[in-house]
Coordinates of N, CA and C and ligand atoms in Angstrom, one line a residue:
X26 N -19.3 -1.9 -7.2 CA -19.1 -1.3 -8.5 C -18.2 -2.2 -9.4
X27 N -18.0 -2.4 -10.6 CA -17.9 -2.8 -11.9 C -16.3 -2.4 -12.0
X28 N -15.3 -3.3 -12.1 CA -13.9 -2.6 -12.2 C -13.9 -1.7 -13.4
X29 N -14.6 -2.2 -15.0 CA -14.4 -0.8 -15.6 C -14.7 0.3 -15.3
X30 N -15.9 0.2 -14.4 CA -16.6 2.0 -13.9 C -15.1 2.6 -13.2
X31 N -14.9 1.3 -12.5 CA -13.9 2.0 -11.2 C -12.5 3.0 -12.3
X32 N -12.2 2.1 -12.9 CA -11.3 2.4 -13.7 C -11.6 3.8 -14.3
X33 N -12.7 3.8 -15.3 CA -13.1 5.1 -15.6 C -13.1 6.2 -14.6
X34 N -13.2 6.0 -13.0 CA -13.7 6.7 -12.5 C -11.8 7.0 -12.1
X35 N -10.9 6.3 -12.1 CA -10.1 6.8 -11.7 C -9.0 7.7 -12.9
X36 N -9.2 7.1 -14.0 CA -8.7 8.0 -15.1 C -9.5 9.1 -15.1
X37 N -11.1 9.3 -15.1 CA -11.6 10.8 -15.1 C -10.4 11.8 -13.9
X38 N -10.4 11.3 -12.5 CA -9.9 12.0 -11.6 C -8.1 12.5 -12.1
X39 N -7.8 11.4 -12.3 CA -6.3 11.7 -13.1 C -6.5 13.3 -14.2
X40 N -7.1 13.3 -14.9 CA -6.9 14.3 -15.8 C -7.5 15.5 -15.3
X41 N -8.4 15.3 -13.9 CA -8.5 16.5 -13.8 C -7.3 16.9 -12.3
X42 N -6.8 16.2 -12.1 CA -6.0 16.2 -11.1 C -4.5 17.1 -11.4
X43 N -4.3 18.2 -10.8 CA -3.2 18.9 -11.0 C -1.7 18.1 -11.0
X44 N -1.9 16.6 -11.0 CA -0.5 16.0 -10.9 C -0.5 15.4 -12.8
X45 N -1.5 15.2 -13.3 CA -1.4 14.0 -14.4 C -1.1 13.2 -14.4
X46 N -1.0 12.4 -13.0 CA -0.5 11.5 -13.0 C -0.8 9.6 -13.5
X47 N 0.2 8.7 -13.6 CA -0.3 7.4 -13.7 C -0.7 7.0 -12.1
X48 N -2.1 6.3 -12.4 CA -2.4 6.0 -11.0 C -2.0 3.8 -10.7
X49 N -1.2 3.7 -10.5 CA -1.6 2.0 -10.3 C -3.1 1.3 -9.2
X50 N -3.8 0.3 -10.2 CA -5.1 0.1 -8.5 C -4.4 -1.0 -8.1
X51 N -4.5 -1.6 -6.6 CA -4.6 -2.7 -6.1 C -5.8 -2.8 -5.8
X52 N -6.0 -3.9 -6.0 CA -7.4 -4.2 -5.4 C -7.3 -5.1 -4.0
X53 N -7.8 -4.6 -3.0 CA -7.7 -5.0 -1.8 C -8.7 -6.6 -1.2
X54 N -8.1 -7.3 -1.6 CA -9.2 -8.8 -1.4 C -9.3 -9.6 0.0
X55 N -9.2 -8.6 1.3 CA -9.1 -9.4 2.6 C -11.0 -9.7 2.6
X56 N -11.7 -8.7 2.2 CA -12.7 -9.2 2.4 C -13.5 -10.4 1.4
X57 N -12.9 -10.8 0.6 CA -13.1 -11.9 -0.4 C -12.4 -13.1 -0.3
X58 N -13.2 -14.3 -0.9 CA -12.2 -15.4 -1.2 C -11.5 -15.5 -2.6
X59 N -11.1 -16.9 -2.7 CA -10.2 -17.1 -3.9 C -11.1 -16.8 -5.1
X60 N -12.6 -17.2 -5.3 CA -13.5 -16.8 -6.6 C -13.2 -15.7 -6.3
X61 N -14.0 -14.4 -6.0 CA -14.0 -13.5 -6.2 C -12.4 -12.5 -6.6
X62 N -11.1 -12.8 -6.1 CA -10.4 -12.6 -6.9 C -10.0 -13.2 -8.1
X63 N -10.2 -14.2 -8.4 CA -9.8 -15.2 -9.7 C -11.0 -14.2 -10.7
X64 N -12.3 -14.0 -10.5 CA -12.7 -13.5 -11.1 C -12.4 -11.8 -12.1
X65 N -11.8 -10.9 -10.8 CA -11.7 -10.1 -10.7 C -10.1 -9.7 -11.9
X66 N -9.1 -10.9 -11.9 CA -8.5 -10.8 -12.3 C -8.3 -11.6 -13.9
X67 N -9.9 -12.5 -14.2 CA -10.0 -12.2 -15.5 C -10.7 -11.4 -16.3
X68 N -11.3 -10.7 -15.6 CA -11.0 -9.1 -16.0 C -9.9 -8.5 -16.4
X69 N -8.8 -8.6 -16.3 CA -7.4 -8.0 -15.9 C -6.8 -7.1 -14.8
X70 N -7.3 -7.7 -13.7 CA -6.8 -7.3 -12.6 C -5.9 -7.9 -12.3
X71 N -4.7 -7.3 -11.7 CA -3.2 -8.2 -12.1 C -2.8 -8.1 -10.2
X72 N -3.2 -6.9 -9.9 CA -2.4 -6.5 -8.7 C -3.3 -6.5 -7.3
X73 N -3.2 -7.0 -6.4 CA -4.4 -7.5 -5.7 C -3.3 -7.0 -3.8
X74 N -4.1 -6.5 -2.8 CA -3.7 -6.6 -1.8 C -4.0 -7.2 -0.4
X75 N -3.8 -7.7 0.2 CA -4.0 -8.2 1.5 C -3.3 -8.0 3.0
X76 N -4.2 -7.8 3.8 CA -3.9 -7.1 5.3 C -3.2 -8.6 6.2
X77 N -3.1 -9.9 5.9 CA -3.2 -11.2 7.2 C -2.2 -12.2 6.0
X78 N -0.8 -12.1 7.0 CA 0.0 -13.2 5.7 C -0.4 -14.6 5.9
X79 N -1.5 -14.8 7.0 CA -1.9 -16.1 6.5 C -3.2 -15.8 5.2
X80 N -3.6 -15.1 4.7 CA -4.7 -15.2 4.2 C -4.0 -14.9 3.0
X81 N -2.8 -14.1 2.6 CA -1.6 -14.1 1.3 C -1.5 -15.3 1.4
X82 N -1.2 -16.0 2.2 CA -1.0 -17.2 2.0 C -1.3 -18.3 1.0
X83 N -2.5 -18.3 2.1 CA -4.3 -18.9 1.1 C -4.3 -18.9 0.0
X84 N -4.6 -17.3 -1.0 CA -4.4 -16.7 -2.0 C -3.4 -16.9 -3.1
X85 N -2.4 -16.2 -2.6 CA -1.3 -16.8 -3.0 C -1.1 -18.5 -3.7
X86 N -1.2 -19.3 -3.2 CA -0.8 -20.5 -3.6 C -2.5 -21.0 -4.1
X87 N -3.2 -20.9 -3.8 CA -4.4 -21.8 -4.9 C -4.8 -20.7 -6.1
X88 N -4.1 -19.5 -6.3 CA -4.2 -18.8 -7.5 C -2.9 -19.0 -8.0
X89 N -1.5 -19.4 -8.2 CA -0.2 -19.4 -8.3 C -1.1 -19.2 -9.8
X90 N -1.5 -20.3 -10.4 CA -1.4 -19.9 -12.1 C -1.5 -19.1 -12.4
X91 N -2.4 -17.9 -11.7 CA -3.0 -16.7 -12.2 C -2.0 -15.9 -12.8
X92 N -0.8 -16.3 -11.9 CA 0.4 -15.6 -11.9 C 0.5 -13.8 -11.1
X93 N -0.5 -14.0 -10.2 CA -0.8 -12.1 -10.0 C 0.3 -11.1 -9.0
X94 N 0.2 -9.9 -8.7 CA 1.5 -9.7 -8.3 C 0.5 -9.0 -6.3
X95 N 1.3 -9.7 -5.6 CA 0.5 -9.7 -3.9 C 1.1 -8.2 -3.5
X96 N 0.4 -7.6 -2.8 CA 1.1 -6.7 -1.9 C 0.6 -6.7 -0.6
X97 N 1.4 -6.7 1.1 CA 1.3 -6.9 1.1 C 0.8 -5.7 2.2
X98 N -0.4 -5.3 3.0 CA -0.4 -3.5 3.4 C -1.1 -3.8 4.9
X99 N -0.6 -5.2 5.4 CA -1.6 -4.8 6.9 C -0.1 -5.1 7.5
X100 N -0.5 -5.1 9.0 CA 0.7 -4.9 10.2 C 1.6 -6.2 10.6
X101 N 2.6 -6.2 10.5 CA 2.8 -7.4 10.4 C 4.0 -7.8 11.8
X102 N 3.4 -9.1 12.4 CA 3.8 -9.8 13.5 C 5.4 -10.4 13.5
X103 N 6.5 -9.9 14.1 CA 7.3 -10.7 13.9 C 7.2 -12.2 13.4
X104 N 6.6 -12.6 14.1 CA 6.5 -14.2 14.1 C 6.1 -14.9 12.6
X105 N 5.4 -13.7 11.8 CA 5.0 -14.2 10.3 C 5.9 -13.7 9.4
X106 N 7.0 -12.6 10.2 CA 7.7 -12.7 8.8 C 8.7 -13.2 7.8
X107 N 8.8 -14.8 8.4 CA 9.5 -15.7 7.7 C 8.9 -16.2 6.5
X108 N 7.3 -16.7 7.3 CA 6.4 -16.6 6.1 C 5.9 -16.0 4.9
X109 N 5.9 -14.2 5.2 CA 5.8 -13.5 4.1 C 6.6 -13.5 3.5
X110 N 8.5 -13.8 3.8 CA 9.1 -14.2 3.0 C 9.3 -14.8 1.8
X111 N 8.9 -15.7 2.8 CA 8.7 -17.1 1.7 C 7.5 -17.0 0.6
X112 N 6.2 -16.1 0.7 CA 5.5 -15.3 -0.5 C 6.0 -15.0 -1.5
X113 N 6.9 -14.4 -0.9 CA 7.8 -13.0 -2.2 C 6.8 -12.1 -2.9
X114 N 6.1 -11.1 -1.6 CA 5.6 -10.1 -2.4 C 6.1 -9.6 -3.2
X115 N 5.3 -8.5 -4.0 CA 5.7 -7.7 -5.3 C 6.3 -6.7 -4.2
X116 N 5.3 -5.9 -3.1 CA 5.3 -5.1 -2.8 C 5.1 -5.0 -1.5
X117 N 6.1 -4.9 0.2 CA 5.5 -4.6 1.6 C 5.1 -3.2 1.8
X118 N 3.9 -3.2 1.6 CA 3.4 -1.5 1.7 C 3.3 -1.1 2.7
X119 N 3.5 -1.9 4.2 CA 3.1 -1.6 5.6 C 4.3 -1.3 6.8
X120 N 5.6 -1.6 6.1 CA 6.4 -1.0 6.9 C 6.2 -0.1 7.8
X121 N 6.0 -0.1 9.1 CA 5.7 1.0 9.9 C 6.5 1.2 11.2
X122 N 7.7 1.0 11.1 CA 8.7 1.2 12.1 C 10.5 0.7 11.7
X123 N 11.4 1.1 12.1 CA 12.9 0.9 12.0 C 12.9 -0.3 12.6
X124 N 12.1 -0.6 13.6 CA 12.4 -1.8 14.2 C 11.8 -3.0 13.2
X125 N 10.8 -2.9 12.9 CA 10.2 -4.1 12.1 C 10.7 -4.0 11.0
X126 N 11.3 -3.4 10.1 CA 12.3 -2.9 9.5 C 13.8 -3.9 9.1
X127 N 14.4 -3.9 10.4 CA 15.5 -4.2 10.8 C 15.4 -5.7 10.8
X128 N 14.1 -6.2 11.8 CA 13.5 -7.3 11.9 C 13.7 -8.1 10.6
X129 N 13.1 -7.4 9.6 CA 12.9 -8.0 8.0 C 14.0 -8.4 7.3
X130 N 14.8 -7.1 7.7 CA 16.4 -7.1 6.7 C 17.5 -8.5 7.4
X131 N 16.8 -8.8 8.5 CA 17.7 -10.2 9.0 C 17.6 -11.4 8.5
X132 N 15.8 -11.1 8.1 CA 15.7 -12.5 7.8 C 15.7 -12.9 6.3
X133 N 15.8 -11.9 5.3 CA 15.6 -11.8 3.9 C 17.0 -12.2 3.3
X134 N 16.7 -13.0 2.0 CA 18.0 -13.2 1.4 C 18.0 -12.7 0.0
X135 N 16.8 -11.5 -0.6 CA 16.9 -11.2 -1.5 C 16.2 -9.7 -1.3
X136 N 16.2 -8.7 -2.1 CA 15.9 -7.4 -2.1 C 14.6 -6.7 -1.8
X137 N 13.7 -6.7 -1.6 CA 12.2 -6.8 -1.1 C 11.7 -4.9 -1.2
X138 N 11.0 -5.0 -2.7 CA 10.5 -3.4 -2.3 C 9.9 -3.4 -1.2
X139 N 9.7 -2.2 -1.0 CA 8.9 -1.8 0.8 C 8.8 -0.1 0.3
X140 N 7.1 0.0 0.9 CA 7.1 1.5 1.3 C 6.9 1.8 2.5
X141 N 7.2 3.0 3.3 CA 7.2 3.3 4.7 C 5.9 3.4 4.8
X142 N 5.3 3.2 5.9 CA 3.7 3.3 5.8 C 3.8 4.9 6.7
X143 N 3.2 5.9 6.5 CA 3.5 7.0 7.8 C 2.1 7.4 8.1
X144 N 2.0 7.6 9.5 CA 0.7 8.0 10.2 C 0.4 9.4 10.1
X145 N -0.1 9.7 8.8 CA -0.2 11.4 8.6 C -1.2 11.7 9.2
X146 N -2.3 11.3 9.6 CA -3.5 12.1 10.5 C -3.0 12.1 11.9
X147 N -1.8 11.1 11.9 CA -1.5 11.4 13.5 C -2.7 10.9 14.5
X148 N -3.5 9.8 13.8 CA -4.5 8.6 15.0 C -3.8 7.4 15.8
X149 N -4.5 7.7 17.0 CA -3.8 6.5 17.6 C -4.2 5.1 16.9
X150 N -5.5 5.1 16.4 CA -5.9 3.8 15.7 C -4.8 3.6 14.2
X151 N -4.2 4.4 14.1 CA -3.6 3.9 12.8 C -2.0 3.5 13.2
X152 N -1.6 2.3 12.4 CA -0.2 2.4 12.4 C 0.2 3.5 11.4
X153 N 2.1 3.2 11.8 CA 2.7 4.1 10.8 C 3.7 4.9 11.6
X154 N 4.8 5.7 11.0 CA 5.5 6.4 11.8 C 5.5 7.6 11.5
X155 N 5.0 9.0 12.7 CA 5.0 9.8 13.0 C 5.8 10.9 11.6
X156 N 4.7 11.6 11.1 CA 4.9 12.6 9.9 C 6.3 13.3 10.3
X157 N 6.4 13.7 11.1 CA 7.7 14.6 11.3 C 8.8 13.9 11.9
X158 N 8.9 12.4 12.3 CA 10.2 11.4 12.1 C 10.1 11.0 10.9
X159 N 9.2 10.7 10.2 CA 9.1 9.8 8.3 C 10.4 10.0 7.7
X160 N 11.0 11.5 7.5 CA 12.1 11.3 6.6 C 13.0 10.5 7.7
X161 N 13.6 10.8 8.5 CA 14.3 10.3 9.3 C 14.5 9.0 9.4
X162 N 13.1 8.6 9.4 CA 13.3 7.1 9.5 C 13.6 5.9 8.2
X163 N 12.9 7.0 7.1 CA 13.5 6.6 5.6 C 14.9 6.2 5.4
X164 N 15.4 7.2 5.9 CA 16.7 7.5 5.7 C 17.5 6.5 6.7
X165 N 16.9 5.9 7.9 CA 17.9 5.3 8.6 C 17.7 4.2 8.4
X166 N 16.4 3.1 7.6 CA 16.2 2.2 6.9 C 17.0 1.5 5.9
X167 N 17.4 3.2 4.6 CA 18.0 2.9 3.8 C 19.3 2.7 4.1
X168 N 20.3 3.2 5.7 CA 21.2 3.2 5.7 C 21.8 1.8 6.4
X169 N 20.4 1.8 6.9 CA 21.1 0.2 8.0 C 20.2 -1.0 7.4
X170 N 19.5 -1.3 6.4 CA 18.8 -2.2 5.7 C 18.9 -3.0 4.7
X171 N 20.0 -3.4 4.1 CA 20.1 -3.5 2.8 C 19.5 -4.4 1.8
X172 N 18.8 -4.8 2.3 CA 17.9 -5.9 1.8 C 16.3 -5.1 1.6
X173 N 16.0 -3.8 2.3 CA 15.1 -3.2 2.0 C 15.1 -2.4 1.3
X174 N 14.2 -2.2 0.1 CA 14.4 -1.2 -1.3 C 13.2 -0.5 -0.7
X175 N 13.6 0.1 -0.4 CA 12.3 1.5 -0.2 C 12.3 2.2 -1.2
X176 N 10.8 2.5 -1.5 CA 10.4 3.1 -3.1 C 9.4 3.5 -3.1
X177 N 9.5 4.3 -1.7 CA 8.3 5.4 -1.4 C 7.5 5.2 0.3
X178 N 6.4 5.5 0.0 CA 5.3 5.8 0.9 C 4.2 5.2 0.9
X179 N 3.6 4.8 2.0 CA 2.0 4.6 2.4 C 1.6 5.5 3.7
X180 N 0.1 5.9 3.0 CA -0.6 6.2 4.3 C -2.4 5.8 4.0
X181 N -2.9 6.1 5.1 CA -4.6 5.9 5.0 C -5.1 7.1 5.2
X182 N -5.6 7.7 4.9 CA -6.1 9.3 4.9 C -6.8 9.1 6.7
X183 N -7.1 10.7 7.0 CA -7.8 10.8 8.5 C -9.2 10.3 8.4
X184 N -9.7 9.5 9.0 CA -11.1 9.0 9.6 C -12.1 10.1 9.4
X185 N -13.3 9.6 9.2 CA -14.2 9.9 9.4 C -14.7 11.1 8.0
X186 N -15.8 12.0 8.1 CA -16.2 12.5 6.7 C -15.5 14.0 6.4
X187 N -14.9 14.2 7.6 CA -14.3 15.5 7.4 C -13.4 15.7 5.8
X188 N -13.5 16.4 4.5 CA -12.9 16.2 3.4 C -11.9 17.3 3.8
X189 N -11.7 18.0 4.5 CA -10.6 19.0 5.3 C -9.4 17.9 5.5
X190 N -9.8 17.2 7.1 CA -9.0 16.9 7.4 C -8.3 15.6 6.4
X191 N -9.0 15.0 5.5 CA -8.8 14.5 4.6 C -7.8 14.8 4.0
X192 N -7.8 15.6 3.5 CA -7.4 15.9 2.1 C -5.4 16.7 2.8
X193 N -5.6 17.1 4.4 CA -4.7 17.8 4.9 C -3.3 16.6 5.3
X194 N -4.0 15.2 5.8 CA -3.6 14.3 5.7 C -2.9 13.3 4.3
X195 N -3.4 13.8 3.6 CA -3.2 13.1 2.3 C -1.7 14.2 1.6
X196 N -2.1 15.4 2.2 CA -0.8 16.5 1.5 C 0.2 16.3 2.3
X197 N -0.3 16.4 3.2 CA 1.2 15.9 4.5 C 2.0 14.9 4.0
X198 N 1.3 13.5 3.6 CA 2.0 12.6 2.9 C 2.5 13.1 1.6
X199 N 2.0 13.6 0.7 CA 2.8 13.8 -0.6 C 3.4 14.6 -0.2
X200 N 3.6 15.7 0.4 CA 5.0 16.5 1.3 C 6.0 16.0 1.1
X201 N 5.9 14.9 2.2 CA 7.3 13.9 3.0 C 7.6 12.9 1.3
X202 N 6.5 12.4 0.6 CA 6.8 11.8 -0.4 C 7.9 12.8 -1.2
X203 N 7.7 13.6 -1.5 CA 7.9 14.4 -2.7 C 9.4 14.7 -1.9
X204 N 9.6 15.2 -0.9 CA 11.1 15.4 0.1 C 12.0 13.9 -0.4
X205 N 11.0 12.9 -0.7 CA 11.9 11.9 -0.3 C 12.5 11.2 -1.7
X206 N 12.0 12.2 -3.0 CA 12.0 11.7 -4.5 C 14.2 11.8 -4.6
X207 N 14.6 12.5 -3.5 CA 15.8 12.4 -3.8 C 16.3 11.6 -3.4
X208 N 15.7 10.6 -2.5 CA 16.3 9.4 -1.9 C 15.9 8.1 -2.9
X209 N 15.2 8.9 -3.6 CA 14.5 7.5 -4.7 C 13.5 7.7 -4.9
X210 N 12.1 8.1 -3.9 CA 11.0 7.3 -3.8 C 9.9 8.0 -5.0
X211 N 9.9 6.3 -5.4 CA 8.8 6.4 -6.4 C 7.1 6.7 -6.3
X212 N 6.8 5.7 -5.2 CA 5.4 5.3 -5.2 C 5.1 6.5 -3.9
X213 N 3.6 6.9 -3.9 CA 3.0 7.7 -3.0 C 1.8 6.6 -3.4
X214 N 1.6 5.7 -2.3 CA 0.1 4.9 -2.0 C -0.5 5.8 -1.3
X215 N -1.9 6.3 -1.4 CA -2.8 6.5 -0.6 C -4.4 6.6 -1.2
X216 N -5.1 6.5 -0.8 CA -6.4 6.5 -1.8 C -7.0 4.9 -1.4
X217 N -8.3 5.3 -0.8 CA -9.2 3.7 -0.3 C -10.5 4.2 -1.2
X218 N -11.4 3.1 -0.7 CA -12.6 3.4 -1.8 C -13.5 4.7 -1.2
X219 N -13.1 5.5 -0.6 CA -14.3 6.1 0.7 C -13.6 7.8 0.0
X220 N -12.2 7.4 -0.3 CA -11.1 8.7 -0.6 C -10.4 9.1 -1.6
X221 N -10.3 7.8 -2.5 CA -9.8 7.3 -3.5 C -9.3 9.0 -4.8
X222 N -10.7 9.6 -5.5 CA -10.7 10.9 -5.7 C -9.7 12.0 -5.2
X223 N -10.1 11.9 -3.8 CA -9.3 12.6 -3.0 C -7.8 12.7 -3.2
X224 N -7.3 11.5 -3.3 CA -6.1 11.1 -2.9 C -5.8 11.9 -4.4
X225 N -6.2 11.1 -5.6 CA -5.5 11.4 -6.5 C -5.6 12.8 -6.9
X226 N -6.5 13.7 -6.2 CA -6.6 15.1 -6.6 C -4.6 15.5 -5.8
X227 N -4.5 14.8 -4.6 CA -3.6 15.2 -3.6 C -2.0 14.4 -3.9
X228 N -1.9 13.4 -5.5 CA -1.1 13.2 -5.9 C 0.0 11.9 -5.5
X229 N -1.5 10.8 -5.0 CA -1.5 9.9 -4.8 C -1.1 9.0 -6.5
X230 N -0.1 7.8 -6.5 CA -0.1 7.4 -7.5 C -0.2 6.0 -7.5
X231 N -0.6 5.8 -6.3 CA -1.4 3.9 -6.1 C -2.1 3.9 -5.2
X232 N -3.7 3.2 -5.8 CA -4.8 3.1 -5.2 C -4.9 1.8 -4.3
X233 N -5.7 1.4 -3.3 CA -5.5 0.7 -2.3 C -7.3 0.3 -2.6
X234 N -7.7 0.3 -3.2 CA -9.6 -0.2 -3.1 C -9.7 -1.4 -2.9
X235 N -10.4 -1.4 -2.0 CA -11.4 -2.7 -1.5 C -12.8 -3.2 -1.8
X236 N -13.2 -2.4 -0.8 CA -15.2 -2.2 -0.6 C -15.6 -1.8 -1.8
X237 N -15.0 -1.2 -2.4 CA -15.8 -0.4 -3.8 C -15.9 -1.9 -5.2
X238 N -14.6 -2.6 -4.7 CA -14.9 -3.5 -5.5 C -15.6 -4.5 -5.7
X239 N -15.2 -5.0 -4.1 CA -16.1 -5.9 -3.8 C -17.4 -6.3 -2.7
X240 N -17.6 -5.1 -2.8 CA -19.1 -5.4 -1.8 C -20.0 -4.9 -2.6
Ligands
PLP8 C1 -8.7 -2.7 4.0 C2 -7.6 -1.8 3.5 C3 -7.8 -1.0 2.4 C4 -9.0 -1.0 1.5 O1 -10.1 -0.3 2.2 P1 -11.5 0.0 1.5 O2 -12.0 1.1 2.3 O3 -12.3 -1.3 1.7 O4 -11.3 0.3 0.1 C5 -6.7 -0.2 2.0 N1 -5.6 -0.1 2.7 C6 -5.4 -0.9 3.8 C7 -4.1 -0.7 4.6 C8 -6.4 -1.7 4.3 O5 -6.3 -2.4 5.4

């Protein structure tokens, strides 16, 4: 689909959505190369995401002119995170434990937004930390981190077509989000191209699309 459609399609959902909210898109480019984002971003697509810091990597440096801002939302290996460092995401959306957490805050010499990634469907296939530790672990991030600026949440809605268990996963997260607006947090990421609607009906205020844009 066409980023203006997408765009239209995500402002229609905003106004009928009981939050009104501003939605930010990332567009998710692990399954594309450097054209297809360079393209996408003279369009004015500014904000682009990737799952593999070698492939931020890639990205990253043969677009530098573009000037775009990386985020960065897949799982990340101790061993790469010197390297993602050295990126300087805009944004680590995949934080998914205190430990890899702690890991980060050792090696960083400057401030690094981060959202907690949390496993609201509660799948073994998904990372993330457990809906009912999330605040807990917010809170012991912000206390023992300080190089970590948490400014919110990530999740991936529950698998498969059920729009129930969908939509039950996506509220769970703005729950724990909305608990956590006193600790700061800004951002509620949730919403892929399959859910996207969804999400924003459930008060999601950054989109995560991939496939819709680029396949
Ligand atoms: C791949 C990916 C997306 C985008 O998924 P689509 O269904 O292709 O839109 C969003 N978030 C994460 C964490 C991903 O890995």
């Amino acid at each position: 689909m066409k980023l203006n459609e997408i765009l239209d399609k995500i402002s229609n959902a905003t106004q009928i959505s009981p939050f009104h909210q501003n939605v930010e898109l990332i567009a998710v480019s692990k399954y594309v190369g450097c054209n297809e984002v360079r393209n996408l971003a003279l369009q004015g697509q500014i904000a682009f995401g990737e799952n593999k810091v070698q492939e931020l990597e890639n990205k990253c440096q043969n677009l530098a002119y573009l000037k775009l801002k990386w985020h960065f939302i897949g799982n990340l290996q101790t061993n790469k995170i010197n390297k993602l460092i050295s990126l300087r995401p805009t944004l680590w959306q995949s934080c998914n434990s205190l430990k890899i957490a702690i890991e980060m805050d050792k090696r960083l010499s400057y401030c690094l937004d981060t959202l907690l990634e949390i496993n609201s469907a509660n799948e073994d296939s998904k990372q993330g930390v457990r809906a009912d530790l999330a605040t807990e672990v917010y809170e012991q991030i912000q206390n023992e981190c300080k190089n970590i600026n948490l400014c919110g949440v990530m999740s991936i809605g529950a698998n498969g077509d059920d729009k129930n268990r969908i939509v039950k996963s996506f509220e769970k997260t703005y729950k724990i989000y909305e608990s956590l607006k006193r600790n700061g947090a800004k951002i509620c990421s949730m919403g892929m191209s399959a859910d996207f609607e969804l999400a924003i009906n459930c008060g999601s205020n950054m989109l995560r699309l991939g496939s819709i844009l680029f396949k």
